Amino acid sequence: MKHSHLLFVFSIASMLFLTSCFDNKETVYDNAADIPVNREMIAELTSPPHVPTPVGKRKAKKLIVKMEILEKEGEMTDGVKYVYWTFGGTVPGSFIRTRVGDEVEFHLQNHPNNKLPHNIDLHAVTGPGGGAESSFVAPGHEKTFSFKTLNPGLYVYHCATAPVGMHIANGMYGLILVEPEGGLPIVDKEYYIMQGDFYTKGANGERGLQPFDMQKAVDEKADYVVFNGKVGSLTGDNAITAKVGETVRLFVGNGGPGLVSSFHVIGEIFDKVHIEGGDLINKNVQTTLIPAGGAAMIEFKVDVPGTFILVDHSIFRAFNKGALGMLKVEGQKDKKIYSGELRDDIYLPEGPGIQSMPTTGEIVASEVPAKSFEEQIEFGKQAYMQTCFACHQAEGQGVPNAFPPLAKSDYLNADVDRAIGVVLHGLTGEITVNGQKYNSVMTRQMLSPDEIANVLTYVYNSWGNSKKVVTKAMVEKVKNRK
Ligand SMILES: [Cu+2]
């Protein structure tokens, strides 16, 4: 009897407990301005390509953001220096993660070593200048203002101090995310990427400290178009990563100042895109347009391993100006989704006659002959970069299973006449280079004897090869041999 009595009391208690839980259930506010904030919290800020912890189910808070402006020298690409103006020391600036209803207390600090005043316009702010009017701050000062996040979405922030274009061009932009009530759906990996265009006095690649070029910026003739402030910020060891089967969310912004981005990931289809960073979701997208001063949230599942290249599909920007990144995916292959190369057959549309690789036909020398060893190397390098490079690669390293290496090639170094013959007549059939078998076709290279001598001298004197000098006479001797 006693037992059942106890059970009864217990069940009443738990019912009361449950009811009180339901009473506490989220009140839905029609107006985000009415969402109450209770506690205070220091915002976690991260530098690209990282993002802070998702808001999840947390309640709206008073969120304290401390952002320090730093003017500092950095590297645009190898040997090219640039003085960046930054929010938080990086381009783009620190990522700010909030939720709807947060009351953001923003502290903008201008480091005393800086030379200029700055301010901040956050597109997530409802108010004059997006905060710019209240945040204009001189070096050695700190300005504070606060705002309530009313609309969920992914927003750009940037400096809006005159000349505005110049402050943005120097790297003063970043992203602030306002998550909806309850947070965005959970994914496995999240990354922060922002495109920007840069204008330098010297042309692309010109070395040294490069000052900002106002005229090029006005003309929108960018020397560099990059992700995350510099060439190579997301390539090689800096690549972002994921594992097969994971879901990835990219927070992609475009700081401009001048160019619109056609954001694309080679070999991946975006399952979902929050267009322009808002609520509207488009599905199954190949390339999404990201306006200057705009953003997009991009989600996809990675199904197969490999290196997926992130580009602005205005493609010269990717391959000539720097707008190229990498997502490296590791895991099991899935032949159902992607087979990989199945076979490589020789395709000769002109008929079998071409297989003999004709050796006749005069080639007119296109250049004055080299007068010295140095000139031979110089001309040879030019010829290499124009013809051989496409297959044998910049450092002569070749491509596994396709193009044999010329760097430290035992095949090359063993027999100079044979190497001359390869360039003169082409090569087909199985060969072994450094222990690896190749069975492919190198077509005859349309070069004059002088050019062949130069290019082979360059190859022999590069990448650990045997330092032979090849002369025009040596090439003619092989050519006239029947
Ligand atoms: Cu500024």
mmCIF file of N, CA, C and O and ligand atoms in Angstrom, residues 69 71 85 87 116-119 158-164 166-168 172, ligand 1:
data_model
loop_
_atom_site.group_PDB
_atom_site.id
_atom_site.type_symbol
_atom_site.label_atom_id
_atom_site.label_comp_id
_atom_site.label_asym_id
_atom_site.label_seq_id
_atom_site.Cartn_x
_atom_site.Cartn_y
_atom_site.Cartn_z
ATOM 1 N N ILE A 69 40.835 47.380 -34.778
ATOM 2 C CA ILE A 69 41.302 47.716 -36.132
ATOM 3 C C ILE A 69 42.821 47.768 -36.140
ATOM 4 O O ILE A 69 43.431 48.419 -35.282
ATOM 5 N N GLU A 71 46.187 48.298 -38.868
ATOM 6 C CA GLU A 71 46.752 48.540 -40.198
ATOM 7 C C GLU A 71 48.082 47.813 -40.206
ATOM 8 O O GLU A 71 48.966 48.142 -39.410
ATOM 9 N N TRP A 85 44.402 47.087 -44.250
ATOM 10 C CA TRP A 85 43.686 47.678 -43.120
ATOM 11 C C TRP A 85 42.658 46.633 -42.716
ATOM 12 O O TRP A 85 41.882 46.155 -43.554
ATOM 13 N N PHE A 87 39.927 44.505 -39.807
ATOM 14 C CA PHE A 87 39.113 44.368 -38.594
ATOM 15 C C PHE A 87 39.582 43.098 -37.890
ATOM 16 O O PHE A 87 39.301 41.991 -38.361
ATOM 17 N N LEU A 116 45.050 56.173 -39.439
ATOM 18 C CA LEU A 116 43.808 56.784 -39.918
ATOM 19 C C LEU A 116 42.619 56.498 -39.022
ATOM 20 O O LEU A 116 42.597 55.498 -38.314
ATOM 21 N N PRO A 117 41.614 57.381 -39.104
ATOM 22 C CA PRO A 117 40.348 57.057 -38.445
ATOM 23 C C PRO A 117 39.563 56.048 -39.278
ATOM 24 O O PRO A 117 39.761 55.966 -40.491
ATOM 25 N N HIS A 118 38.708 55.261 -38.648
ATOM 26 C CA HIS A 118 37.879 54.267 -39.347
ATOM 27 C C HIS A 118 36.516 54.222 -38.660
ATOM 28 O O HIS A 118 36.316 54.853 -37.609
ATOM 29 N N ASN A 119 35.611 53.445 -39.228
ATOM 30 C CA ASN A 119 34.330 53.172 -38.579
ATOM 31 C C ASN A 119 33.808 51.845 -39.098
ATOM 32 O O ASN A 119 34.517 51.134 -39.808
ATOM 33 N N HIS A 158 31.638 46.413 -43.151
ATOM 34 C CA HIS A 158 32.789 47.047 -43.797
ATOM 35 C C HIS A 158 33.019 48.430 -43.213
ATOM 36 O O HIS A 158 32.151 48.993 -42.549
ATOM 37 N N CYS A 159 34.199 48.962 -43.485
ATOM 38 C CA CYS A 159 34.488 50.325 -43.062
ATOM 39 C C CYS A 159 33.793 51.276 -44.028
ATOM 40 O O CYS A 159 33.675 50.996 -45.214
ATOM 41 N N ALA A 160 33.328 52.403 -43.521
ATOM 42 C CA ALA A 160 32.619 53.363 -44.377
ATOM 43 C C ALA A 160 33.191 54.760 -44.198
ATOM 44 O O ALA A 160 32.470 55.757 -44.273
ATOM 45 N N THR A 161 34.501 54.820 -43.951
ATOM 46 C CA THR A 161 35.159 56.116 -43.799
ATOM 47 C C THR A 161 35.687 56.562 -45.165
ATOM 48 O O THR A 161 36.222 55.744 -45.913
ATOM 49 N N ALA A 162 35.545 57.837 -45.468
ATOM 50 C CA ALA A 162 35.981 58.362 -46.768
ATOM 51 C C ALA A 162 37.507 58.327 -46.874
ATOM 52 O O ALA A 162 38.191 58.615 -45.895
ATOM 53 N N PRO A 163 38.047 58.013 -48.061
ATOM 54 C CA PRO A 163 37.334 57.481 -49.239
ATOM 55 C C PRO A 163 36.921 56.021 -49.005
ATOM 56 O O PRO A 163 37.781 55.163 -48.835
ATOM 57 N N VAL A 164 35.602 55.802 -48.996
ATOM 58 C CA VAL A 164 35.059 54.483 -48.614
ATOM 59 C C VAL A 164 35.661 53.358 -49.450
ATOM 60 O O VAL A 164 36.092 52.332 -48.933
ATOM 61 N N MET A 166 38.446 53.098 -50.890
ATOM 62 C CA MET A 166 39.832 52.784 -50.546
ATOM 63 C C MET A 166 39.909 51.952 -49.266
ATOM 64 O O MET A 166 40.691 50.999 -49.174
ATOM 65 N N HIS A 167 39.068 52.297 -48.272
ATOM 66 C CA HIS A 167 39.088 51.522 -47.021
ATOM 67 C C HIS A 167 38.655 50.074 -47.275
ATOM 68 O O HIS A 167 39.228 49.142 -46.720
ATOM 69 N N ILE A 168 37.658 49.906 -48.142
ATOM 70 C CA ILE A 168 37.217 48.537 -48.456
ATOM 71 C C ILE A 168 38.289 47.827 -49.274
ATOM 72 O O ILE A 168 38.632 46.670 -49.003
ATOM 73 N N MET A 172 39.031 46.159 -45.503
ATOM 74 C CA MET A 172 38.173 46.399 -44.329
ATOM 75 C C MET A 172 36.756 45.878 -44.538
ATOM 76 O O MET A 172 35.805 46.639 -44.749
HETATM 77 CU CU CU B 1 38.595 52.232 -42.510
#
